[in-house]
Amino acid sequence: MQKRILVLVSALSVAVGLWGCAPPQPTSERWFTPEQVAAGQPLYASYCAGCHGEQGQGGANWDRPNADGSYPPQPLNGSGHSWHHSLDSLEETIAQGGTHPGATMPGFAAELNKPQRLAVIAAFQNFWSDQTYADWLYRGGL
Ligand code: HEC
């Protein structure tokens, strides 16, 4: 029992230490090219903007559940928590749609192939600030 607490305490101090020692620095280096952003923009406008907003600002009251317990479309411009998800997980959400119970986002695997799904991600990550992008990298985005 005591050993477990010790392990927990040392894991916590490592975690706190990591946060403390290496604050993510803003970066303008991105994984995508300007061509991918340009390819993704019209796809984003046709397939995503209707729910997530032209600028990725999310649906109205996105941070509160709807009356039926489902969630409105989240912002994709970096102000929500899309930056908590790795590139793989973002790509999977776009392919499969929402997976948690009550999720309403449709999947786009039939409409958008993988390079197109990546281009759509490039288009909305292009809205992210350098700091949000650095935070995403720091959390293991790539
Ligand atoms: C019909 C509305 C609708 C459309 C169209 C739609 N989404 Fe969503 N999206 C949602 C909803 C609602 C959620 C919240 C999860 C859920 O309930 O499924 C969501 C969640 C997400 C998430 C997870 C965000 C987070 O912060 O966890 C991503 C990424 C995403 N959508 C990307 C896209 C992209 C890219 C497109 C276009 C290819 C798209 N969505 C099209 C409604 C939509």
Tab-separated table of C-alpha atoms and ligand atoms in Angstrom:
chain	number	residue	atom	x	y	z
A	1	MET	CA	0.000	0.000	0.000
A	2	GLN	CA	2.690	2.441	1.124
A	3	LYS	CA	4.775	1.478	-1.878
A	4	ARG	CA	1.863	2.295	-4.186
A	5	ILE	CA	1.498	5.738	-2.647
A	6	LEU	CA	5.230	6.285	-3.083
A	7	VAL	CA	5.038	5.307	-6.752
A	8	LEU	CA	2.066	7.628	-7.208
A	9	VAL	CA	3.798	10.529	-5.486
A	10	SER	CA	6.952	10.116	-7.555
A	11	ALA	CA	4.947	9.809	-10.779
A	12	LEU	CA	3.121	13.001	-9.864
A	13	SER	CA	6.306	14.892	-9.108
A	14	VAL	CA	7.812	13.787	-12.425
A	15	ALA	CA	4.657	15.027	-14.174
A	16	VAL	CA	4.731	18.362	-12.324
A	17	GLY	CA	8.469	18.620	-12.971
A	18	LEU	CA	7.979	18.076	-16.687
A	19	TRP	CA	5.306	20.760	-16.866
A	20	GLY	CA	7.472	23.104	-14.825
A	21	CYS	CA	10.753	22.587	-16.685
A	22	ALA	CA	9.758	22.580	-20.307
A	23	PRO	CA	6.967	25.011	-21.073
A	24	PRO	CA	6.093	24.617	-24.767
A	25	GLN	CA	7.455	27.443	-26.863
A	26	PRO	CA	5.409	28.959	-29.681
A	27	THR	CA	6.311	27.457	-33.035
A	28	SER	CA	5.356	28.321	-36.576
A	29	GLU	CA	6.774	25.000	-37.871
A	30	ARG	CA	3.811	22.877	-38.973
A	31	TRP	CA	3.540	19.308	-40.248
A	32	PHE	CA	1.535	20.434	-43.302
A	33	THR	CA	2.342	22.394	-46.436
A	34	PRO	CA	0.562	25.487	-47.827
A	35	GLU	CA	-0.657	23.192	-50.669
A	36	GLN	CA	-2.431	20.944	-48.132
A	37	VAL	CA	-4.111	23.979	-46.541
A	38	ALA	CA	-5.233	25.170	-49.985
A	39	ALA	CA	-6.570	21.696	-50.837
A	40	GLY	CA	-8.338	21.403	-47.472
A	41	GLN	CA	-10.058	24.796	-47.433
A	42	PRO	CA	-12.791	24.061	-50.016
A	43	LEU	CA	-13.340	20.610	-48.465
A	44	TYR	CA	-13.661	22.185	-45.028
A	45	ALA	CA	-16.130	24.742	-46.424
A	46	SER	CA	-18.296	22.032	-48.060
A	47	TYR	CA	-18.210	19.311	-45.411
A	48	CYS	CA	-17.475	20.896	-42.039
A	49	ALA	CA	-18.216	24.617	-41.897
A	50	GLY	CA	-22.005	24.088	-41.749
A	51	CYS	CA	-21.607	22.616	-38.250
A	52	HIS	CA	-18.204	23.809	-37.027
A	53	GLY	CA	-18.384	27.358	-38.434
A	54	GLU	CA	-16.649	29.096	-41.358
A	55	GLN	CA	-13.642	29.935	-39.175
A	56	GLY	CA	-13.855	26.779	-37.050
A	57	GLN	CA	-15.451	28.732	-34.211
A	58	GLY	CA	-17.842	25.889	-33.299
A	59	GLY	CA	-21.609	25.826	-32.876
A	60	ALA	CA	-23.477	28.163	-30.521
A	61	ASN	CA	-22.998	27.284	-26.825
A	62	TRP	CA	-20.583	24.543	-27.834
A	63	ASP	CA	-19.339	24.128	-24.264
A	64	ARG	CA	-22.763	23.153	-22.920
A	65	PRO	CA	-24.581	19.901	-23.665
A	66	ASN	CA	-27.825	20.117	-25.645
A	67	ALA	CA	-31.115	19.363	-23.857
A	68	ASP	CA	-30.869	15.717	-24.981
A	69	GLY	CA	-27.357	15.342	-23.515
A	70	SER	CA	-25.578	15.377	-26.906
A	71	TYR	CA	-22.853	17.951	-27.602
A	72	PRO	CA	-22.932	20.756	-30.174
A	73	PRO	CA	-20.110	20.867	-32.753
A	74	GLN	CA	-16.853	21.816	-31.014
A	75	PRO	CA	-14.624	24.645	-32.241
A	76	LEU	CA	-11.777	23.493	-34.486
A	77	ASN	CA	-9.916	26.830	-34.444
A	78	GLY	CA	-7.897	25.953	-31.338
A	79	SER	CA	-10.213	27.573	-28.794
A	80	GLY	CA	-11.904	24.291	-27.843
A	81	HIS	CA	-10.147	21.032	-27.065
A	82	SER	CA	-9.463	19.732	-30.568
A	83	TRP	CA	-5.768	20.358	-29.750
A	84	HIS	CA	-5.997	17.633	-27.061
A	85	HIS	CA	-6.288	15.041	-29.847
A	86	SER	CA	-3.358	13.625	-31.801
A	87	LEU	CA	-3.251	13.837	-35.592
A	88	ASP	CA	-4.232	10.143	-35.782
A	89	SER	CA	-7.181	10.622	-33.495
A	90	LEU	CA	-8.393	13.741	-35.364
A	91	GLU	CA	-8.139	11.836	-38.631
A	92	GLU	CA	-10.066	8.915	-37.150
A	93	THR	CA	-12.849	11.191	-35.845
A	94	ILE	CA	-13.258	12.655	-39.330
A	95	ALA	CA	-13.340	9.177	-40.894
A	96	GLN	CA	-15.644	7.538	-38.311
A	97	GLY	CA	-17.573	10.478	-36.855
A	98	GLY	CA	-18.356	10.843	-33.156
A	99	THR	CA	-18.011	7.571	-31.268
A	100	HIS	CA	-19.106	8.397	-27.725
A	101	PRO	CA	-22.729	7.598	-26.788
A	102	GLY	CA	-25.108	10.255	-28.127
A	103	ALA	CA	-22.500	11.612	-30.590
A	104	THR	CA	-24.028	13.174	-33.687
A	105	MET	CA	-21.058	13.917	-35.919
A	106	PRO	CA	-21.247	11.818	-39.102
A	107	GLY	CA	-18.191	9.979	-40.486
A	108	PHE	CA	-16.672	11.079	-43.805
A	109	ALA	CA	-14.688	7.974	-44.794
A	110	ALA	CA	-16.877	7.545	-47.895
A	111	GLU	CA	-16.570	11.190	-49.049
A	112	LEU	CA	-12.978	12.028	-48.096
A	113	ASN	CA	-9.965	9.774	-48.612
A	114	LYS	CA	-7.030	9.911	-46.197
A	115	PRO	CA	-5.035	12.651	-48.009
A	116	GLN	CA	-8.248	14.713	-48.128
A	117	ARG	CA	-8.943	14.137	-44.420
A	118	LEU	CA	-5.374	15.263	-43.659
A	119	ALA	CA	-5.859	18.322	-45.887
A	120	VAL	CA	-9.024	19.226	-43.944
A	121	ILE	CA	-7.039	18.986	-40.697
A	122	ALA	CA	-4.357	21.236	-42.230
A	123	ALA	CA	-7.113	23.722	-43.124
A	124	PHE	CA	-8.454	23.986	-39.576
A	125	GLN	CA	-5.059	23.730	-37.842
A	126	ASN	CA	-4.104	26.702	-39.966
A	127	PHE	CA	-6.471	28.685	-37.683
A	128	TRP	CA	-4.477	27.668	-34.593
A	129	SER	CA	-2.103	30.112	-32.947
A	130	ASP	CA	1.570	29.151	-32.786
A	131	GLN	CA	1.151	28.651	-29.026
A	132	THR	CA	-1.808	26.272	-29.428
A	133	TYR	CA	0.133	24.363	-32.060
A	134	ALA	CA	3.154	24.107	-29.718
A	135	ASP	CA	0.871	22.887	-26.885
A	136	TRP	CA	-0.546	20.262	-29.249
A	137	LEU	CA	2.959	19.061	-30.200
A	138	TYR	CA	3.932	18.974	-26.536
A	139	ARG	CA	0.941	16.755	-25.747
A	140	GLY	CA	2.040	14.310	-28.450
A	141	GLY	CA	0.010	15.638	-31.385
A	142	LEU	CA	2.355	13.999	-33.914
B	1	HEC	C1	-23.721	17.522	-38.708
B	1	HEC	C2	-22.777	18.350	-38.010
B	1	HEC	C3	-21.304	18.064	-38.168
B	1	HEC	C4	-20.557	18.019	-39.344
B	1	HEC	C5	-21.049	18.203	-40.773
B	1	HEC	C6	-19.185	17.822	-38.924
B	1	HEC	N1	-19.091	17.717	-37.567
B	1	HEC	FE1	-17.395	17.451	-36.468
B	1	HEC	N2	-18.470	17.344	-34.784
B	1	HEC	C7	-19.837	17.524	-34.686
B	1	HEC	C8	-20.261	17.309	-33.316
B	1	HEC	C9	-21.694	17.428	-32.798
B	1	HEC	C10	-19.100	17.014	-32.578
B	1	HEC	C11	-18.992	16.704	-31.086
B	1	HEC	C12	-18.912	15.206	-30.920
B	1	HEC	C13	-20.208	14.513	-31.308
B	1	HEC	O1	-21.243	14.760	-30.700
B	1	HEC	O2	-20.164	13.717	-32.275
B	1	HEC	C14	-17.996	17.038	-33.530
B	1	HEC	C15	-16.669	16.800	-33.197
B	1	HEC	C16	-15.610	16.914	-34.058
B	1	HEC	C17	-14.224	16.767	-33.685
B	1	HEC	C18	-13.706	16.480	-32.270
B	1	HEC	C19	-13.470	17.844	-31.646
B	1	HEC	C20	-13.086	17.838	-30.194
B	1	HEC	O3	-12.749	18.956	-29.717
B	1	HEC	O4	-13.111	16.796	-29.538
B	1	HEC	C21	-13.489	16.990	-34.799
B	1	HEC	C22	-11.970	16.965	-34.933
B	1	HEC	C23	-14.414	17.253	-35.882
B	1	HEC	N3	-15.698	17.203	-35.399
B	1	HEC	C24	-14.030	17.554	-37.167
B	1	HEC	C25	-14.932	17.685	-38.223
B	1	HEC	C26	-14.518	17.878	-39.608
B	1	HEC	C27	-13.090	18.059	-40.062
B	1	HEC	C28	-15.665	17.904	-40.350
B	1	HEC	C29	-15.778	17.994	-41.854
B	1	HEC	C30	-15.104	16.939	-42.605
B	1	HEC	C31	-16.786	17.766	-39.437
B	1	HEC	N4	-16.297	17.626	-38.169
B	1	HEC	C32	-18.117	17.776	-39.813
B	1	HEC	C33	-20.704	17.806	-35.726
B	1	HEC	C34	-20.362	17.850	-37.062
